[in-house]
XYZ file of N, CA and C in Angstrom:
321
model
N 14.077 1.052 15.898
C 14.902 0.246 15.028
C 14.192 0.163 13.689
N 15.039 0.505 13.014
C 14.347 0.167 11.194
C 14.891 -0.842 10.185
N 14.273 -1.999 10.221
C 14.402 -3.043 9.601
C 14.055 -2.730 7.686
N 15.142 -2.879 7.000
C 14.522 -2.487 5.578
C 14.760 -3.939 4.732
N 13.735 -4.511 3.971
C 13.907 -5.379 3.617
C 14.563 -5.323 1.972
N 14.646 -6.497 1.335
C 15.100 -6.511 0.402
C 14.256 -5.886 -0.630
N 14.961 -5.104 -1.764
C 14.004 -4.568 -2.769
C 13.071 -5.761 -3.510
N 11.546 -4.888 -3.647
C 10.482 -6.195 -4.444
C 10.205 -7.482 -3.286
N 10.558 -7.065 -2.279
C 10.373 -8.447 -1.529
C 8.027 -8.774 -1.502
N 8.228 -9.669 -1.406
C 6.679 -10.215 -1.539
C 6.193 -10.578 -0.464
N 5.092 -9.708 0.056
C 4.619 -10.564 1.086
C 3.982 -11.642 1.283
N 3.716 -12.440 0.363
C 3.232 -13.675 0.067
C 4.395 -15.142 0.409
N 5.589 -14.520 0.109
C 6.398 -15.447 0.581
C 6.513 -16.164 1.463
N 7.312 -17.241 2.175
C 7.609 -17.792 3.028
C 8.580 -16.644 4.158
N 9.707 -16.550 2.983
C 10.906 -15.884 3.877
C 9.887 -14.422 4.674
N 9.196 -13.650 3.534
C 8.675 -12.769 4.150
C 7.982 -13.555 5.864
N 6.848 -14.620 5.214
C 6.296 -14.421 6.606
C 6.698 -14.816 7.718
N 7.825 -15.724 7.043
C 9.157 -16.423 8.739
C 9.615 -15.076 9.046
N 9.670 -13.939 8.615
C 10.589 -12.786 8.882
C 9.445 -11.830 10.060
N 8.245 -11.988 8.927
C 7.384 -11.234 9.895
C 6.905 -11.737 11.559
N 7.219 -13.056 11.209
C 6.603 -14.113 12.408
C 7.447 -13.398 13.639
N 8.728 -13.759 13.147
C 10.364 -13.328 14.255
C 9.688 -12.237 14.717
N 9.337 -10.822 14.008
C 9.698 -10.047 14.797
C 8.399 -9.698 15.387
N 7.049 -10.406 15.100
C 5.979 -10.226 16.253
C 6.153 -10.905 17.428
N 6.865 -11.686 17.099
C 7.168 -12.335 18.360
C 8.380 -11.517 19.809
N 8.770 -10.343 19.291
C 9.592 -9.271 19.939
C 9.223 -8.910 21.124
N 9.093 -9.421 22.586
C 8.793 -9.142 23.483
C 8.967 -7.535 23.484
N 7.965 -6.663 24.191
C 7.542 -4.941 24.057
C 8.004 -4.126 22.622
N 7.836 -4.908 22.023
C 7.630 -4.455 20.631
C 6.471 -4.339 19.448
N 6.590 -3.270 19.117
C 4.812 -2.961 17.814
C 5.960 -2.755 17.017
N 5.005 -3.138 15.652
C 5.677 -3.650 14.412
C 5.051 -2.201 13.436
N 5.471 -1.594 12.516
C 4.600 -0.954 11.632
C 5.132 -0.873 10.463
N 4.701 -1.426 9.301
C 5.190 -1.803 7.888
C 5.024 -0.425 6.874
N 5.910 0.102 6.245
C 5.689 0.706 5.290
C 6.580 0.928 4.366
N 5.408 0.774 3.053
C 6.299 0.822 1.443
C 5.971 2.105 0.988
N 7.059 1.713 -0.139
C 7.746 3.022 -1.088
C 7.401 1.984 -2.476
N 7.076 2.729 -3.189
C 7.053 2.417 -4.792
C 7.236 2.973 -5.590
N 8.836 3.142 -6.007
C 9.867 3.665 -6.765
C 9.542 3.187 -8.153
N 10.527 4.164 -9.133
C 10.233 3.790 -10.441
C 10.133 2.388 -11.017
N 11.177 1.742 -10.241
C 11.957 0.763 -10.514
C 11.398 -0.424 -9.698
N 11.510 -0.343 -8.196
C 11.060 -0.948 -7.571
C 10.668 -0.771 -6.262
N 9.853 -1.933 -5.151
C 9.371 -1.504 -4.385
C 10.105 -1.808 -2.743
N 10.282 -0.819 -2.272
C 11.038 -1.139 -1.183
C 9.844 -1.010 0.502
N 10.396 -1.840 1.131
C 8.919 -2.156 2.006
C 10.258 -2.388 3.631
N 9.721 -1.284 4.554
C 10.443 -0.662 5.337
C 9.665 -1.280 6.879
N 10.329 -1.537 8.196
C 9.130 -2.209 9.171
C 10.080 -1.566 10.258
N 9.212 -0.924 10.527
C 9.770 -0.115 12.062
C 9.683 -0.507 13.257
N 10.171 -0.778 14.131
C 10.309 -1.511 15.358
C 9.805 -0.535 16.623
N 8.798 -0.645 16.908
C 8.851 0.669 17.875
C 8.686 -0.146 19.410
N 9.385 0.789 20.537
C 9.260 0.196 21.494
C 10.423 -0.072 22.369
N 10.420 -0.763 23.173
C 11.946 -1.246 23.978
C 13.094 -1.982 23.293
N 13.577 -1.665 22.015
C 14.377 -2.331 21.316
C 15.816 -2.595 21.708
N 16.159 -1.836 22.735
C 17.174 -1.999 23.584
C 17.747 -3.326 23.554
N 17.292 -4.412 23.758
C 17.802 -5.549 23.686
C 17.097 -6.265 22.722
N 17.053 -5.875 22.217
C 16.784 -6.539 20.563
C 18.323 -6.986 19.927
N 18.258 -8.370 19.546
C 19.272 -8.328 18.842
C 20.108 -7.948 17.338
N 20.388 -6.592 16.869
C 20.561 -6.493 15.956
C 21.395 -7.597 14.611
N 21.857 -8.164 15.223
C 22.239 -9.470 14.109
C 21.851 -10.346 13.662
N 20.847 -10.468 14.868
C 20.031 -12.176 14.702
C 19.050 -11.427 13.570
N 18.744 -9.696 13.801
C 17.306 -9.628 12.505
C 18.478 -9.463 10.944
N 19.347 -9.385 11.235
C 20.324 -9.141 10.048
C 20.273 -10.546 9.093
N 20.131 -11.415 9.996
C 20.412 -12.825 9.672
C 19.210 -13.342 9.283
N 17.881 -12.904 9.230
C 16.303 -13.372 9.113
C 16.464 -13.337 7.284
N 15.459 -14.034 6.569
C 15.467 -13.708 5.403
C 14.163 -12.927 4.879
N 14.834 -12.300 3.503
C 14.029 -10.662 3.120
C 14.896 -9.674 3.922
N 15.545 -9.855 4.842
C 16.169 -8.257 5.232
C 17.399 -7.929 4.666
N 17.157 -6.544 3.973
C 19.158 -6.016 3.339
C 19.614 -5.957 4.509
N 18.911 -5.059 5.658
C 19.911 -3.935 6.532
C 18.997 -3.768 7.750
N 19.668 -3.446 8.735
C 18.769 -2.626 9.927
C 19.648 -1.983 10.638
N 19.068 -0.723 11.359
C 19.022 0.673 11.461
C 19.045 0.532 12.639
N 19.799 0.910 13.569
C 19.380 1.013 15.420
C 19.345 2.636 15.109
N 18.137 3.007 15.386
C 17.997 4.933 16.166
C 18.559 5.175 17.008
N 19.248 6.243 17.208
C 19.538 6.267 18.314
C 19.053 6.996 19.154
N 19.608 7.436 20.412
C 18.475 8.321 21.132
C 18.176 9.536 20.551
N 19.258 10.217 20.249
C 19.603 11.536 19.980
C 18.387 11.631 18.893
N 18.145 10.795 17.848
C 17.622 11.153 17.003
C 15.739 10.731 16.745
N 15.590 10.097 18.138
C 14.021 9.824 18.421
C 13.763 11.236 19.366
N 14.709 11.650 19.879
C 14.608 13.263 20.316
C 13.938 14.232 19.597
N 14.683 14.087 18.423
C 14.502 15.336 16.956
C 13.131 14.783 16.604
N 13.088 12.970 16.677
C 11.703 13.265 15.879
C 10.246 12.809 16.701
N 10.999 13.467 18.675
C 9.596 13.641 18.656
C 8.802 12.099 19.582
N 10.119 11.357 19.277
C 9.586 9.800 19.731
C 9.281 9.072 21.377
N 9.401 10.305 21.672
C 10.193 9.911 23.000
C 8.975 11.229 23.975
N 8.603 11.175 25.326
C 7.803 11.842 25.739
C 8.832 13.299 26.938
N 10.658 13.041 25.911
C 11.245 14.183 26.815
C 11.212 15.138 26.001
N 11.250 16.407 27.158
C 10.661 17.762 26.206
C 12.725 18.368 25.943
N 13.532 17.865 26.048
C 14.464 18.178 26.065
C 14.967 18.230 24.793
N 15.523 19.992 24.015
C 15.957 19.881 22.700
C 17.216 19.874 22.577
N 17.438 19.514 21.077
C 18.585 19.618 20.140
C 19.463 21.065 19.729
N 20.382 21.496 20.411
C 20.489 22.221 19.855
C 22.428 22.876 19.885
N 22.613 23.320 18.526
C 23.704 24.126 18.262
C 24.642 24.843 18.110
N 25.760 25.132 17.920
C 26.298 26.891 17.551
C 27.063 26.711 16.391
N 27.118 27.352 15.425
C 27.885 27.615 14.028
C 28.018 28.862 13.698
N 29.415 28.897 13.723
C 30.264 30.284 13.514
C 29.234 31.175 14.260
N 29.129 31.511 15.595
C 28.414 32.232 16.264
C 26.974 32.033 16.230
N 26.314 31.184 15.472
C 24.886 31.804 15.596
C 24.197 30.291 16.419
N 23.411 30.305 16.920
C 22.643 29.413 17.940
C 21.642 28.869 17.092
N 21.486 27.491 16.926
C 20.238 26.891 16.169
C 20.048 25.852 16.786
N 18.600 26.365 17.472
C 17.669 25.392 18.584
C 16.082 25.602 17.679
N 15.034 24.818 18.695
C 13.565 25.111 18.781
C 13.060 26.342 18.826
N 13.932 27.832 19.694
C 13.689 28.985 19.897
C 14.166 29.817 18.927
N 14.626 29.463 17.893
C 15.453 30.616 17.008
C 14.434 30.075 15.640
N 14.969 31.153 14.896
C 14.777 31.045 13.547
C 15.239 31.863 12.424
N 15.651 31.358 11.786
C 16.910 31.845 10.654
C 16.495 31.746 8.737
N 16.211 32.801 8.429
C 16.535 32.801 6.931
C 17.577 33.115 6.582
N 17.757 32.163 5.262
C 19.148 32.205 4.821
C 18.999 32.633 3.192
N 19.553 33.259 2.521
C 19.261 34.017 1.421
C 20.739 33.510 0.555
């Protein structure tokens, strides 16, 4: 699950640390924070890793400092790897097969 908070948010705040409090408190959940520092401003991203399954996505919607959050889904902790199944992703477009075993230049 990817929790993205509001742009410029401060971690010094209150809202930040009532926000951070909530989600250490996430029964089988690790927390891992990471920012971006754009031209403009700084956007500060907190990944949920773990049994998020019953996590409630609204109640973190509703925390303050958060724009948005992200449920992964399986399909796509597959692609990146998150998950300990060796089982791939894979394709067909206009005849040609695009998996883990192929490989294709395109000109």
């Amino acid at each position: 699950m990817l929790v993205i908070l509001n742009p410029n948010t401060d971690e010094n705040t209150e809202d930040f640390k009532l926000t951070w409090e909530y989600l250490l408190g996430l029964p089988e959940v690790r927390l891992q924070k990471h920012k971006v520092q754009g031209r403009g401003q700084k956007l500060t991203e907190i990944y949920l890793i773990g049994n998020t399954a019953k996590v409630n996505q609204e109640d973190i919607e509703l925390l303050p400092s958060v724009e948005r959050v992200i449920r992964i889904s399986h399909d796509f902790r597959i692609l990146g790897r998150h998950s300990k199944e060796t089982s791939s992703i894979d394709f067909e477009y206009n005849g040609v097969r695009f998996n883990q075993n192929n490989f294709h230049i395109f000109a």
